[in-house]
Tab-separated table of C-alpha atoms and ligand atoms in Angstrom:
chain	number	residue	atom	x	y	z
A	13	MET	CA	6.610	24.092	39.251
A	14	ALA	CA	8.996	21.166	39.373
A	15	VAL	CA	6.177	18.836	40.384
A	16	GLN	CA	4.127	20.161	37.488
A	17	GLY	CA	7.008	19.405	35.131
A	18	ILE	CA	7.415	15.852	36.392
A	19	LEU	CA	3.669	15.266	36.100
A	20	THR	CA	3.744	16.483	32.497
A	21	VAL	CA	6.623	14.144	31.685
A	22	ILE	CA	4.777	11.192	33.250
A	23	LYS	CA	1.656	12.137	31.309
A	24	PHE	CA	3.627	12.239	28.059
A	25	VAL	CA	5.175	8.824	28.728
A	26	VAL	CA	1.791	7.302	29.569
A	27	ILE	CA	0.277	8.750	26.396
A	28	ALA	CA	3.153	7.435	24.274
A	29	ILE	CA	2.694	3.959	25.764
A	30	ALA	CA	-1.068	4.147	25.197
A	31	ILE	CA	-0.422	5.029	21.552
A	32	LEU	CA	1.976	2.082	21.313
A	33	VAL	CA	-0.749	-0.239	22.614
A	34	LEU	CA	-3.182	1.257	20.125
A	35	GLY	CA	-0.570	0.691	17.421
A	36	LEU	CA	-0.145	-2.958	18.444
A	37	ILE	CA	-3.901	-3.474	18.209
A	38	THR	CA	-3.947	-1.693	14.854
A	39	SER	CA	-1.118	-3.756	13.499
A	40	TRP	CA	-2.986	-6.919	14.518
A	41	ILE	CA	-6.119	-5.583	12.790
A	42	ASP	CA	-3.985	-4.877	9.726
A	43	ARG	CA	-2.600	-8.414	9.610
A	44	LYS	CA	-5.943	-10.023	10.394
A	45	VAL	CA	-7.803	-8.071	7.701
A	46	THR	CA	-5.014	-8.879	5.234
A	47	ALA	CA	-5.372	-12.554	6.120
A	48	ARG	CA	-9.138	-12.479	5.677
A	49	ILE	CA	-8.748	-10.824	2.274
A	50	GLN	CA	-6.487	-13.695	1.245
A	51	ALA	CA	-8.988	-16.237	2.687
A	52	ARG	CA	-6.677	-17.156	5.563
A	53	VAL	CA	-7.228	-17.334	9.309
A	54	GLY	CA	-4.440	-14.960	10.234
A	55	PRO	CA	-2.253	-14.515	13.298
A	56	PRO	CA	-3.435	-14.632	16.925
A	57	TRP	CA	-4.032	-11.348	18.750
A	58	PHE	CA	-0.680	-11.349	20.561
A	59	GLN	CA	1.359	-11.682	17.354
A	60	PRO	CA	2.696	-8.078	17.165
A	61	ILE	CA	3.710	-8.237	20.845
A	62	ALA	CA	5.382	-11.617	20.387
A	63	ASP	CA	7.346	-10.287	17.394
A	64	ILE	CA	8.702	-7.344	19.351
A	65	LEU	CA	9.476	-9.355	22.513
A	66	LYS	CA	11.285	-11.960	20.480
A	67	LEU	CA	13.449	-9.368	18.773
A	68	LEU	CA	14.302	-7.842	22.148
A	69	GLY	CA	15.642	-11.207	23.288
A	70	LYS	CA	17.911	-11.771	20.311
A	71	GLU	CA	21.514	-11.021	19.626
A	72	THR	CA	22.586	-7.643	18.221
A	73	LEU	CA	24.907	-8.008	15.278
A	74	VAL	CA	26.893	-5.087	13.932
A	75	PRO	CA	28.214	-5.686	10.430
A	76	GLU	CA	31.885	-5.377	9.695
A	77	GLY	CA	32.680	-1.958	8.265
A	78	ALA	CA	29.604	-0.308	9.742
A	79	GLY	CA	29.716	2.927	11.689
A	80	ARG	CA	28.953	1.231	14.987
A	81	ASN	CA	27.583	4.129	17.035
A	82	VAL	CA	25.557	5.736	14.283
A	83	PHE	CA	24.189	2.344	13.269
A	84	LEU	CA	23.039	1.524	16.789
A	85	TYR	CA	21.788	4.972	17.833
A	86	ALA	CA	19.772	5.747	14.706
A	87	PRO	CA	16.789	3.558	15.759
A	88	VAL	CA	16.855	5.155	19.225
A	89	ILE	CA	16.654	8.637	17.706
A	90	GLY	CA	13.846	7.510	15.429
A	91	LEU	CA	11.899	6.094	18.355
A	92	ALA	CA	12.492	9.228	20.426
A	93	GLY	CA	11.096	11.463	17.686
A	94	MET	CA	8.173	9.128	17.192
A	95	ALA	CA	7.334	8.895	20.907
A	96	LEU	CA	7.418	12.668	21.237
A	97	ALA	CA	5.133	13.072	18.227
A	98	ALA	CA	2.736	10.480	19.682
A	99	ALA	CA	2.715	12.211	23.070
A	100	LEU	CA	2.134	15.614	21.473
A	101	LEU	CA	-0.801	14.372	19.417
A	102	GLY	CA	-2.327	12.343	22.246
A	103	ASN	CA	-1.988	15.274	24.603
A	104	ALA	CA	-3.725	17.595	22.151
A	105	LEU	CA	-6.583	15.118	21.826
A	106	ILE	CA	-7.047	14.444	25.549
A	107	SER	CA	-6.788	18.046	26.722
A	108	PRO	CA	-7.153	20.422	23.743
A	109	GLU	CA	-6.602	23.532	25.857
A	110	VAL	CA	-3.030	22.784	26.999
A	111	GLY	CA	-1.277	22.689	23.609
A	112	PHE	CA	0.834	25.529	22.313
A	113	VAL	CA	0.543	27.582	19.153
A	114	GLY	CA	2.404	25.838	16.345
A	115	ASP	CA	2.221	22.279	17.641
A	116	VAL	CA	0.935	21.172	14.220
A	117	VAL	CA	4.190	22.361	12.706
A	118	VAL	CA	6.274	20.649	15.405
A	119	LEU	CA	4.315	17.449	14.847
A	120	VAL	CA	4.988	17.555	11.106
A	121	TYR	CA	8.695	17.907	11.796
A	122	LEU	CA	8.738	15.133	14.387
A	123	LEU	CA	6.982	12.741	12.030
A	124	VAL	CA	9.862	12.974	9.552
A	125	ILE	CA	12.478	12.053	12.159
A	126	PRO	CA	11.891	8.255	12.075
A	127	ALA	CA	12.395	8.163	8.309
A	128	ILE	CA	15.526	10.291	8.503
A	129	ALA	CA	16.916	8.177	11.352
A	130	LEU	CA	16.341	5.085	9.217
A	131	ILE	CA	18.193	6.667	6.303
A	132	ILE	CA	21.134	7.521	8.566
A	133	GLY	CA	21.183	4.051	10.114
A	134	ALA	CA	20.962	2.329	6.748
A	135	SER	CA	23.753	4.456	5.329
A	136	ALA	CA	25.932	3.621	8.329
A	137	SER	CA	25.377	-0.114	7.947
A	138	GLY	CA	27.686	-0.358	4.952
A	139	ASN	CA	25.387	-2.678	3.052
A	140	PRO	CA	24.706	-1.969	-0.629
A	141	MET	CA	21.081	-3.098	-0.341
A	142	ALA	CA	20.566	-0.772	2.593
A	143	ALA	CA	22.217	2.044	0.657
A	144	VAL	CA	19.822	1.576	-2.243
A	145	GLY	CA	16.954	1.419	0.235
A	146	ALA	CA	18.135	4.628	1.910
A	147	SER	CA	18.343	6.465	-1.388
A	148	ARG	CA	14.832	5.319	-2.276
A	149	GLU	CA	13.508	6.339	1.133
A	150	MET	CA	15.022	9.791	0.623
A	151	LYS	CA	13.333	10.205	-2.749
A	152	LEU	CA	10.065	8.985	-1.318
A	153	ILE	CA	10.204	11.542	1.512
A	154	LEU	CA	10.772	14.295	-1.040
A	155	GLY	CA	7.797	12.941	-2.942
A	156	TYR	CA	5.087	12.632	-0.314
A	157	GLU	CA	6.102	15.455	1.987
A	158	LEU	CA	5.111	18.205	-0.493
A	159	PRO	CA	1.418	17.323	-1.030
A	160	TYR	CA	1.187	16.335	2.654
A	161	LEU	CA	2.277	19.786	3.760
A	162	ILE	CA	-0.001	21.536	1.285
A	163	VAL	CA	-2.981	19.581	2.640
A	164	ILE	CA	-2.057	20.440	6.218
A	165	ALA	CA	-1.760	24.084	5.161
A	166	THR	CA	-5.232	23.778	3.623
A	167	VAL	CA	-6.633	22.464	6.890
A	168	ILE	CA	-4.967	25.300	8.799
A	169	TYR	CA	-6.452	27.791	6.358
A	170	LYS	CA	-9.928	26.265	6.619
A	171	THR	CA	-9.936	26.499	10.404
A	172	GLY	CA	-9.046	30.185	10.281
A	173	PHE	CA	-5.245	30.039	10.603
A	174	THR	CA	-5.180	28.005	13.811
A	175	LEU	CA	-1.754	26.519	14.362
A	176	LYS	CA	-2.870	24.576	17.417
A	177	LEU	CA	-4.144	20.985	17.259
A	178	GLY	CA	-6.587	21.579	20.105
A	179	ASP	CA	-8.073	24.612	18.340
A	180	ILE	CA	-8.414	22.689	15.072
A	181	VAL	CA	-10.498	20.090	16.943
A	182	GLU	CA	-12.581	22.759	18.669
A	183	THR	CA	-13.220	24.708	15.463
A	184	GLN	CA	-14.510	21.515	13.897
A	185	ALA	CA	-16.782	20.879	16.881
A	186	LEU	CA	-18.375	24.280	16.174
A	187	ASP	CA	-18.389	24.451	12.362
A	188	GLY	CA	-18.581	20.766	11.393
A	189	TRP	CA	-15.838	18.478	10.134
A	190	ASN	CA	-13.272	19.727	7.677
A	191	LEU	CA	-14.003	16.590	5.680
A	192	TRP	CA	-17.457	17.816	4.621
A	193	SER	CA	-16.305	19.974	1.729
A	194	ILE	CA	-14.756	19.295	-1.658
A	195	SER	CA	-11.323	20.380	-0.516
A	196	GLY	CA	-11.711	18.232	2.603
A	197	VAL	CA	-12.483	15.099	0.607
A	198	ILE	CA	-9.530	15.705	-1.713
A	199	GLY	CA	-7.310	16.346	1.303
A	200	PHE	CA	-8.511	13.133	2.933
A	201	PHE	CA	-7.411	11.011	0.010
A	202	ILE	CA	-4.076	12.779	-0.289
A	203	LEU	CA	-3.388	12.280	3.417
A	204	LEU	CA	-4.368	8.634	3.015
A	205	LEU	CA	-1.874	8.106	0.186
A	206	SER	CA	0.879	9.957	2.040
A	207	ALA	CA	0.186	7.861	5.133
A	208	GLN	CA	0.633	4.789	2.985
A	209	ALA	CA	4.011	6.066	1.817
A	210	LYS	CA	5.080	7.184	5.283
A	211	LEU	CA	4.251	3.763	6.698
A	212	GLY	CA	6.037	2.013	3.867
A	213	LEU	CA	2.984	-0.065	2.968
A	214	VAL	CA	2.426	-1.741	-0.297
A	215	PRO	CA	2.040	0.555	-3.224
A	216	PHE	CA	4.894	2.566	-1.716
A	217	ASP	CA	6.977	0.000	0.152
A	218	ILE	CA	9.765	0.761	-2.298
A	219	PRO	CA	12.524	1.372	0.300
A	220	GLU	CA	11.937	-1.997	1.947
A	221	ALA	CA	11.066	-4.004	-1.163
A	222	ASP	CA	11.412	-7.493	0.308
A	223	GLN	CA	11.741	-9.208	-3.032
A	224	GLU	CA	14.529	-7.094	-4.512
A	225	LEU	CA	16.242	-5.395	-1.584
A	226	MET	CA	15.853	-8.027	1.161
A	227	GLY	CA	14.392	-5.539	3.618
A	228	GLY	CA	16.217	-2.524	2.165
A	229	VAL	CA	16.906	0.028	4.873
A	230	ILE	CA	16.537	-2.529	7.667
A	231	THR	CA	18.591	-5.307	6.034
A	232	GLU	CA	21.447	-5.231	8.550
A	233	TYR	CA	19.424	-4.652	11.696
A	234	SER	CA	18.903	-7.549	14.074
A	235	GLY	CA	17.669	-8.051	17.610
A	236	PRO	CA	16.875	-5.066	19.861
A	237	PRO	CA	17.601	-2.300	17.282
A	238	LEU	CA	15.200	-4.020	14.895
A	239	ALA	CA	12.674	-4.208	17.734
A	240	LEU	CA	13.000	-0.436	18.195
A	241	ILE	CA	12.360	0.074	14.485
A	242	ARG	CA	9.290	-2.173	14.726
A	243	ILE	CA	8.020	-0.206	17.725
A	244	THR	CA	8.518	3.051	15.805
A	245	LYS	CA	6.600	1.663	12.825
A	246	THR	CA	3.834	0.387	15.105
A	247	MET	CA	3.432	3.788	16.735
A	248	LEU	CA	3.435	5.476	13.339
A	249	LEU	CA	0.617	3.149	12.309
A	250	ALA	CA	-1.463	4.585	15.150
A	251	VAL	CA	-0.345	8.219	14.906
A	252	LEU	CA	-1.024	8.814	11.197
A	253	PRO	CA	-4.716	7.748	11.240
A	254	LEU	CA	-5.164	9.647	14.519
A	255	LEU	CA	-3.692	12.750	12.897
A	256	MET	CA	-6.132	12.372	10.013
A	257	VAL	CA	-9.012	12.045	12.469
A	258	THR	CA	-7.784	15.172	14.233
A	259	LEU	CA	-7.268	17.275	11.130
A	260	LEU	CA	-10.304	16.303	9.102
A	261	MET	CA	-12.820	14.324	11.149
A	262	GLY	CA	-13.303	16.301	14.325
A	263	GLY	CA	-10.821	14.513	16.578
A	264	VAL	CA	-11.606	12.051	19.349
A	265	GLN	CA	-13.661	13.037	22.397
A	266	PHE	CA	-13.008	11.228	25.638
A	267	GLU	CA	-16.368	11.440	27.393
A	268	GLY	CA	-18.530	8.371	27.702
A	269	LEU	CA	-19.586	6.703	24.485
A	270	SER	CA	-18.071	9.269	22.136
A	271	ILE	CA	-14.726	7.522	22.603
A	272	LEU	CA	-16.231	4.571	20.730
A	273	TRP	CA	-17.328	6.930	17.965
A	274	GLY	CA	-13.784	8.262	17.831
A	275	PHE	CA	-12.409	4.724	17.615
A	276	LEU	CA	-14.819	3.984	14.779
A	277	LYS	CA	-13.526	6.939	12.754
A	278	TYR	CA	-9.995	5.725	13.413
A	279	LEU	CA	-10.920	2.197	12.383
A	280	VAL	CA	-12.408	3.351	9.069
A	281	ILE	CA	-9.130	5.004	8.121
A	282	VAL	CA	-7.093	1.971	9.202
A	283	VAL	CA	-9.242	-0.386	7.151
A	284	LEU	CA	-8.956	1.932	4.141
A	285	ILE	CA	-5.165	1.848	4.476
A	286	VAL	CA	-5.200	-1.952	4.722
A	287	LEU	CA	-7.468	-2.253	1.686
A	288	ILE	CA	-5.224	-0.022	-0.424
A	289	ARG	CA	-2.250	-2.059	0.693
A	290	ASN	CA	-3.845	-5.344	-0.292
A	291	THR	CA	-5.241	-4.431	-3.656
A	292	ASN	CA	-2.282	-2.702	-5.248
A	293	PRO	CA	1.045	-3.797	-6.657
A	294	ARG	CA	4.235	-1.994	-5.777
A	295	VAL	CA	5.193	0.926	-8.011
A	296	ARG	CA	8.720	1.852	-9.043
A	297	ILE	CA	10.438	4.722	-7.277
A	298	ASP	CA	10.316	6.983	-10.345
A	299	GLN	CA	6.612	6.222	-10.769
A	300	ALA	CA	5.994	7.040	-7.122
A	301	LEU	CA	7.848	10.322	-7.398
A	302	LYS	CA	5.999	11.257	-10.598
A	303	PHE	CA	2.731	10.303	-8.948
A	304	PHE	CA	3.315	12.433	-5.865
A	305	TRP	CA	4.793	15.449	-7.621
A	306	GLY	CA	2.384	15.317	-10.540
A	307	PRO	CA	-1.293	14.525	-9.963
A	308	VAL	CA	-1.200	14.447	-6.159
A	309	THR	CA	0.512	17.807	-5.745
A	310	ALA	CA	-1.733	19.323	-8.416
A	311	LEU	CA	-4.787	18.009	-6.549
A	312	SER	CA	-3.537	19.367	-3.262
A	313	ILE	CA	-3.036	22.814	-4.799
A	314	ILE	CA	-6.565	22.610	-6.223
A	315	ALA	CA	-7.798	21.695	-2.743
A	316	PHE	CA	-6.072	24.740	-1.334
A	317	ILE	CA	-7.643	27.018	-3.981
A	318	LEU	CA	-11.064	25.482	-3.311
A	319	ALA	CA	-10.577	26.077	0.401
A	320	TYR	CA	-9.714	29.702	-0.438
A	321	TRP	CA	-13.037	29.962	-2.262
A	322	GLY	CA	-14.732	28.478	0.771
A	323	LEU	CA	-15.626	25.115	-0.780
B	12	MET	CA	9.947	-20.195	30.651
B	13	SER	CA	11.110	-16.671	30.038
B	14	LEU	CA	9.069	-14.183	28.080
B	15	THR	CA	11.510	-13.912	25.190
B	16	ARG	CA	11.622	-17.701	24.814
B	17	TRP	CA	7.844	-17.779	24.652
B	18	ALA	CA	7.945	-14.993	22.062
B	19	LEU	CA	10.551	-16.892	20.042
B	20	LYS	CA	8.247	-19.888	19.864
B	21	LYS	CA	5.319	-17.749	18.864
B	22	SER	CA	7.058	-15.812	16.135
B	23	PRO	CA	9.701	-17.781	14.256
B	24	TRP	CA	10.766	-15.821	11.183
B	25	VAL	CA	12.254	-18.050	8.552
B	26	TYR	CA	14.918	-17.469	5.963
B	27	HIS	CA	15.122	-19.756	2.992
B	28	VAL	CA	18.592	-21.132	2.247
B	29	ALA	CA	18.971	-23.211	-0.903
B	30	LEU	CA	22.236	-25.182	-0.743
B	31	SER	CA	22.234	-26.823	-4.168
B	32	PRO	CA	18.920	-28.633	-3.961
B	33	CYS	CA	17.175	-30.097	-6.983
B	34	ASN	CA	14.604	-27.301	-6.532
B	35	ASN	CA	11.695	-29.503	-5.538
B	36	CYS	CA	12.219	-28.830	-1.857
B	37	ASP	CA	12.307	-25.097	-2.576
B	38	ILE	CA	9.056	-25.269	-4.434
B	39	GLU	CA	7.496	-27.084	-1.489
B	40	ILE	CA	8.890	-24.467	0.913
B	41	LEU	CA	7.382	-21.699	-1.197
B	42	ASP	CA	4.166	-23.717	-1.229
B	43	LEU	CA	4.248	-23.714	2.525
B	44	LEU	CA	4.220	-19.930	2.557
B	45	THR	CA	1.162	-19.567	0.343
B	46	PRO	CA	-2.210	-18.556	1.816
B	47	ARG	CA	-3.443	-22.136	1.554
B	48	PHE	CA	-1.318	-23.338	4.486
B	49	ASP	CA	-1.476	-20.001	6.309
B	50	VAL	CA	1.640	-20.347	8.460
B	51	GLU	CA	1.033	-16.852	9.808
B	52	ARG	CA	-1.306	-18.626	12.250
B	53	PHE	CA	1.864	-19.746	14.040
B	54	GLY	CA	3.593	-16.428	13.517
B	55	ILE	CA	5.876	-17.856	10.831
B	56	LYS	CA	6.943	-15.223	8.345
B	57	LEU	CA	9.410	-15.289	5.458
B	58	VAL	CA	12.070	-12.609	5.841
B	59	GLY	CA	14.538	-11.381	3.256
B	60	SER	CA	17.626	-11.040	5.404
B	61	PRO	CA	19.353	-13.641	7.623
B	62	ARG	CA	19.801	-10.918	10.255
B	63	HIS	CA	16.062	-11.008	10.930
B	64	ALA	CA	15.749	-14.798	10.868
B	65	ASP	CA	15.092	-17.185	13.742
B	66	ALA	CA	15.036	-20.303	11.610
B	67	LEU	CA	17.033	-21.207	8.522
B	68	LEU	CA	15.169	-23.515	6.173
B	69	VAL	CA	18.008	-25.324	4.441
B	70	SER	CA	17.342	-27.543	1.467
B	71	GLY	CA	19.758	-29.622	-0.575
B	72	SER	CA	22.965	-31.526	0.023
B	73	VAL	CA	25.783	-29.211	1.044
B	74	ASN	CA	28.512	-29.104	-1.593
B	75	ARG	CA	31.935	-27.522	-1.712
B	76	HIS	CA	30.774	-24.570	-3.728
B	77	VAL	CA	28.087	-23.346	-1.345
B	78	LEU	CA	29.805	-24.277	1.922
B	79	PRO	CA	31.676	-20.957	2.455
B	80	ARG	CA	28.475	-19.037	1.710
B	81	PHE	CA	26.540	-21.137	4.171
B	82	ILE	CA	29.138	-20.627	6.902
B	83	GLU	CA	28.971	-16.882	6.371
B	84	LEU	CA	25.186	-16.966	6.352
B	85	TYR	CA	25.014	-18.920	9.576
B	86	LYS	CA	27.334	-16.443	11.257
B	87	GLN	CA	25.198	-13.553	10.029
B	88	THR	CA	22.084	-14.990	11.632
B	89	ALA	CA	21.199	-13.508	14.998
B	90	LYS	CA	21.236	-16.213	17.692
B	91	PRO	CA	19.299	-18.022	19.074
B	92	CYS	CA	18.294	-19.643	15.828
B	93	VAL	CA	17.225	-23.061	14.644
B	94	VAL	CA	18.525	-24.745	11.508
B	95	PHE	CA	15.995	-26.862	9.662
B	96	GLY	CA	17.192	-29.453	7.199
B	97	ILE	CA	14.358	-29.767	4.720
B	98	GLY	CA	14.274	-32.910	2.603
B	99	SER	CA	16.298	-36.099	2.371
B	100	CYS	CA	19.228	-34.334	0.702
B	101	ALA	CA	19.997	-32.244	3.754
B	102	LEU	CA	19.353	-35.276	5.936
B	103	SER	CA	21.429	-37.972	4.276
B	104	MET	CA	22.592	-36.551	0.920
B	105	THR	CA	20.542	-39.322	-0.819
B	106	MET	CA	21.963	-40.123	-4.226
B	107	PHE	CA	24.599	-37.440	-4.012
B	108	ARG	CA	26.319	-39.087	-1.025
B	109	ASP	CA	29.269	-40.451	-3.011
B	110	SER	CA	29.557	-37.450	-5.224
B	111	TYR	CA	32.995	-35.838	-5.407
B	112	ASN	CA	31.709	-32.384	-4.489
B	113	THR	CA	29.456	-33.190	-1.546
B	114	VAL	CA	30.945	-32.295	1.817
B	115	GLY	CA	28.583	-33.967	4.213
B	116	PRO	CA	25.166	-33.997	5.820
B	117	LEU	CA	23.878	-30.714	7.160
B	118	ASP	CA	24.223	-31.510	10.862
B	119	LYS	CA	27.922	-32.308	10.507
B	120	VAL	CA	28.528	-29.058	8.646
B	121	VAL	CA	26.573	-26.951	11.111
B	122	LYS	CA	28.161	-28.613	14.152
B	123	GLU	CA	31.560	-27.703	12.728
B	124	ILE	CA	30.599	-24.036	12.623
B	125	ASP	CA	28.785	-23.931	15.949
B	126	PRO	CA	28.800	-26.954	18.291
B	127	ASN	CA	25.731	-25.686	20.175
B	128	ALA	CA	23.547	-25.251	17.119
B	129	ILE	CA	19.956	-26.452	17.238
B	130	ILE	CA	19.222	-28.637	14.234
B	131	ALA	CA	15.955	-30.246	13.181
B	132	TYR	CA	15.128	-32.437	10.227
B	133	VAL	CA	12.072	-32.855	8.072
B	134	PRO	CA	12.505	-35.983	5.931
B	135	GLY	CA	10.894	-36.534	2.558
B	136	CYS	CA	11.836	-36.091	-1.045
B	137	PRO	CA	10.400	-33.501	-1.079
B	138	PRO	CA	8.540	-33.285	2.261
B	139	LYS	CA	4.943	-32.129	2.167
B	140	PRO	CA	4.190	-28.657	3.546
B	141	GLU	CA	2.116	-30.297	6.282
B	142	ALA	CA	5.170	-32.276	7.330
B	143	MET	CA	7.215	-29.102	7.480
B	144	ILE	CA	4.642	-27.391	9.704
B	145	LEU	CA	4.701	-30.429	11.986
B	146	GLY	CA	8.497	-30.362	12.026
B	147	VAL	CA	8.697	-26.676	12.895
B	148	VAL	CA	6.086	-26.992	15.635
B	149	LYS	CA	7.790	-30.070	17.149
B	150	ALA	CA	11.228	-28.502	17.046
B	151	LEU	CA	9.974	-25.342	18.740
B	152	GLN	CA	8.339	-27.384	21.495
B	153	THR	CA	11.702	-28.794	22.504
B	154	LEU	CA	13.276	-25.346	22.903
C	420	SF4	S1	15.367	-34.012	-0.929
C	420	SF4	FE1	14.616	-34.653	-2.910
C	420	SF4	S2	13.327	-32.972	-3.563
C	420	SF4	FE2	14.604	-32.216	-1.925
C	420	SF4	S3	16.351	-31.294	-2.926
C	420	SF4	FE3	16.888	-33.400	-2.441
C	420	SF4	S4	16.398	-34.564	-4.290
C	420	SF4	FE4	15.343	-32.583	-4.418
C-alpha cells in the first residue's frame, strides 16, 4: 500500500514536469508565431527556459511595507495548485480508468488557485499598481468563471452526467467528439475566450497591463518568486488547451501515432489562442466584465439548452 | 560558466530609464524595440518594472532633480544587473557639462551608489539602434 502511494506520488510529479516541458514548448511556439505575425524572426527555442533559469539566479527583493511571508509564499501556493491540476489532468489522460468521480470539479477548483494566489501576493506587496492589478484580476475571475462553468456543466450533461475526466474521454471515443454539435461549437469558443482571460493574454491582459500598470499584479516580484509565477503561467498555457482537448475533442490517446494526432489537436487550439492574442487590442475591465456576463454567458446558457434538446 | 549566468546572457530584460534626456535617445531606444530590429532574437524584452529588469537603459545627463529617483530605482533593481548609458549625454554630459544642475556622468553617479556596478556605454547623439544592439551584446560577453 505504501509502495503504491509512493509510486502514485512519483507518477504525479513526473506528469507535472512533463506538462511543464509541454508548456515551455508551447510558450516558445506562442512567441515564435507572434514574431512571424509581426514579420520578425523571433526568439531561439531555449528562450522560455533561459528566462526562468535567469530569474532563479537573481536576487529576491521584498518591498518595504510588504507582508513578507504572504508575499513570498503566494507564488508557491499558486504553483502547488497548478502542479496538482496538471498532474490530475495528465493522469486522467494517460490512464482514464484510475481517476475518481468528481475530478472535473476538483480540477476546476484547482485552476482558480493560481489566480487567487496572485491576488493575495499582489495585495501583500503594498504597491498601488499591484493593488489595482489585483482588483482587476478579481473582477476578471468573476467575469470568466461563470460562462466557463456553464460550458463545463454542458459537457458533463452531454456525456450523460459523467463527473470523471476519464469517462468523458471514453464516452467521446464511443459517441464522437462533443465538439460536433451546435452546443459543442459554441462551448469551444467560450472555453477559448475564457482560456485567454485565464492566461492573461491580450484582449484580457487587463490585470497585467504593461503600459499602464507596469506589470500589475507581478510588479513587485523579482527573482525566484517571479520565476515560480512564470512556471505557473507556463503550465497553465499547457493545461488549458489540454483541458479543451479532453472536454470537447476526444482527449489524447497514447498509443503509437495517435499521440501525434492528439498533439495536432492541441496545437490547433494553441495557435487559435495566439492568433486571438495578436489580432486584438486590450479591452477595459468594465468592457471585459460586460462581455463575459452579457453575450458570453447568454451564449453559454443557449449552449446548455441546445445540449438539453440533444443538439 | 554557471547555468544562471548563461541564462542571464540569453535573456536580458531591459527597463528604460530616462534621466532628463533631450528625448532623441528615448525615441531611438523605442525604435530598437520595434519589430524591425527584432531584439527578441537575443531574448531582450522591455519590462515595466525595475524589479524584473536585468539591464537599465539610461539616457540623458543626470541632474539634481532626477538623482534621488535614480538612486531609488537602482536599489529596486534585482542584482545582478547591468547599467547601460545610452548616448553622449550619459557618457560625458555633452553640452550640459557646465550646467548648474548637472551632477556628473552616469558612471560616477552609479559607482557612488554601488561600487561593484557593471556599467557599459553606447556613444552617439543619439546612437543608432544597431549600435545599441552591438553594445548590449558586447557588454554581455564580458560578464
Ligand atoms: S545624447 Fe544627444 S540625443 Fe541623447 S539625450 Fe543627449 S543630447 Fe539627446
